[in-house]
mmCIF file of C-alpha atoms in Angstrom:
data_model
loop_
_atom_site.group_PDB
_atom_site.id
_atom_site.type_symbol
_atom_site.label_atom_id
_atom_site.label_comp_id
_atom_site.label_asym_id
_atom_site.label_seq_id
_atom_site.Cartn_x
_atom_site.Cartn_y
_atom_site.Cartn_z
ATOM 1 C CA MET A 1 -16.301 248.758 190.736
ATOM 2 C CA ILE A 2 -15.750 247.527 187.297
ATOM 3 C CA ASN A 3 -19.197 249.017 186.416
ATOM 4 C CA GLY A 4 -17.745 252.531 186.966
ATOM 5 C CA ILE A 5 -14.493 252.140 184.613
ATOM 6 C CA LEU A 6 -16.489 250.324 182.199
ATOM 7 C CA PHE A 7 -19.110 253.809 182.172
ATOM 8 C CA CYS A 8 -15.991 255.794 182.345
ATOM 9 C CA SER A 9 -14.486 253.943 179.434
ATOM 10 C CA LEU A 10 -17.682 253.850 177.568
ATOM 11 C CA ILE A 11 -17.700 258.291 177.982
ATOM 12 C CA LEU A 12 -13.587 258.218 176.980
ATOM 13 C CA LEU A 13 -14.701 255.669 173.953
ATOM 14 C CA ASN A 14 -17.206 258.425 172.593
ATOM 15 C CA LEU A 15 -14.854 261.479 173.157
ATOM 16 C CA SER A 16 -12.291 259.728 170.951
ATOM 17 C CA ILE A 17 -15.493 258.486 168.113
ATOM 18 C CA LEU A 18 -16.200 262.336 168.261
ATOM 19 C CA ALA A 19 -12.807 263.684 167.488
ATOM 20 C CA THR A 20 -12.611 260.747 164.785
ATOM 21 C CA VAL A 21 -16.003 261.836 163.289
ATOM 22 C CA TYR A 22 -14.150 265.251 163.274
ATOM 23 C CA ARG A 23 -11.286 263.824 161.408
ATOM 24 C CA LEU A 24 -13.200 262.204 158.725
ATOM 25 C CA VAL A 25 -15.591 265.473 157.997
ATOM 26 C CA LYS A 26 -12.546 268.397 158.380
ATOM 27 C CA GLY A 27 -9.214 265.814 157.191
ATOM 28 C CA PRO A 28 -6.773 267.338 155.064
ATOM 29 C CA SER A 29 -5.836 264.566 152.834
ATOM 30 C CA ALA A 30 -8.068 261.796 151.301
ATOM 31 C CA SER A 31 -5.748 259.351 153.140
ATOM 32 C CA ASP A 32 -6.548 260.977 156.508
ATOM 33 C CA ARG A 33 -9.866 260.341 155.987
ATOM 34 C CA ILE A 34 -9.411 256.751 155.174
ATOM 35 C CA GLN A 35 -7.238 256.103 158.290
ATOM 36 C CA ALA A 36 -10.104 258.064 160.458
ATOM 37 C CA LEU A 37 -12.582 255.618 158.653
ATOM 38 C CA ASP A 38 -10.592 252.863 160.121
ATOM 39 C CA VAL A 39 -10.353 253.996 163.673
ATOM 40 C CA LEU A 40 -14.349 254.768 163.881
ATOM 41 C CA GLY A 41 -14.660 250.752 162.964
ATOM 42 C CA ILE A 42 -12.391 249.865 165.732
ATOM 43 C CA ASN A 43 -13.806 252.555 168.162
ATOM 44 C CA LEU A 44 -17.133 251.113 167.245
ATOM 45 C CA ILE A 45 -15.695 247.283 167.906
ATOM 46 C CA SER A 46 -14.501 248.561 171.158
ATOM 47 C CA GLY A 47 -17.449 249.984 172.089
ATOM 48 C CA VAL A 48 -20.055 247.135 171.302
ATOM 49 C CA ALA A 49 -17.268 244.620 173.214
ATOM 50 C CA ILE A 50 -17.301 247.090 176.654
ATOM 51 C CA PHE A 51 -20.915 247.467 175.953
ATOM 52 C CA SER A 52 -21.435 243.788 175.911
ATOM 53 C CA VAL A 53 -19.027 243.085 178.966
ATOM 54 C CA LEU A 54 -21.607 245.700 180.810
ATOM 55 C CA LEU A 55 -24.251 243.335 180.014
ATOM 56 C CA ARG A 56 -22.855 240.706 180.483
ATOM 57 C CA ASN A 57 -24.262 238.922 177.235
ATOM 58 C CA THR A 58 -22.381 237.241 174.675
ATOM 59 C CA ALA A 59 -25.193 238.051 171.813
ATOM 60 C CA PHE A 60 -23.192 240.975 170.619
ATOM 61 C CA PHE A 61 -20.284 238.833 169.321
ATOM 62 C CA GLU A 62 -22.176 238.755 166.204
ATOM 63 C CA VAL A 63 -22.464 242.338 165.610
ATOM 64 C CA ILE A 64 -18.889 242.943 166.697
ATOM 65 C CA LEU A 65 -17.314 240.400 163.822
ATOM 66 C CA LEU A 66 -20.273 241.860 161.147
ATOM 67 C CA ILE A 67 -18.982 245.460 161.800
ATOM 68 C CA GLY A 68 -15.368 244.458 161.801
ATOM 69 C CA ILE A 69 -15.701 243.061 158.107
ATOM 70 C CA LEU A 70 -17.951 246.117 157.353
ATOM 71 C CA SER A 71 -15.287 248.337 158.090
ATOM 72 C CA PHE A 72 -12.391 246.479 156.565
ATOM 73 C CA ILE A 73 -14.590 246.048 153.273
ATOM 74 C CA GLY A 74 -15.196 249.558 153.277
ATOM 75 C CA THR A 75 -11.451 251.024 154.042
ATOM 76 C CA ILE A 76 -10.165 249.182 151.057
ATOM 77 C CA ALA A 77 -13.305 250.367 148.823
ATOM 78 C CA TYR A 78 -12.401 253.645 149.543
ATOM 79 C CA ALA A 79 -8.789 253.263 149.215
ATOM 80 C CA ARG A 80 -9.261 251.819 145.963
ATOM 81 C CA TYR A 81 -11.507 254.480 145.143
ATOM 82 C CA ILE A 82 -8.908 257.186 145.963
ATOM 83 C CA GLU A 83 -6.259 255.502 144.008
ATOM 84 C CA ARG A 84 -7.778 254.723 141.096
ATOM 85 C CA GLY A 85 -10.858 256.215 140.643
ATOM 86 C CA VAL A 86 -13.116 253.028 140.851
ATOM 87 C CA VAL A 87 -13.711 250.589 142.933
ATOM 88 C CA ILE A 88 -14.552 247.630 141.149
ATOM 89 C CA GLU A 89 -12.343 247.207 137.846
ATOM 90 C CA ARG A 90 -13.910 246.183 134.471
ATOM 91 C CA LYS A 91 -12.147 244.618 131.347
ATOM 92 C CA GLN A 92 -13.002 246.656 127.999
ATOM 93 C CA SER A 93 -14.154 243.941 125.457
ATOM 94 C CA ASP A 94 -13.692 245.030 122.014
#
């Protein structure tokens, strides 16, 4: 019973990831793309967590943490690039 629910949730999560990728590519504005990138990271974390429960294995917890950190840093970097034009600001020494 629980395996069927987990498989169903993985299928629905895959549909959500496809819709998010569409929004990431087609998004009408840059802020929509940034939000889609963040939602994609959250969906990937959810997918790995469901897959971990399905396999009854805790080895994927590090992968979940890594995806979360990279998703956060990527979202912040992309937002700063859209806002300022650069990701890392450097001081101009005269």
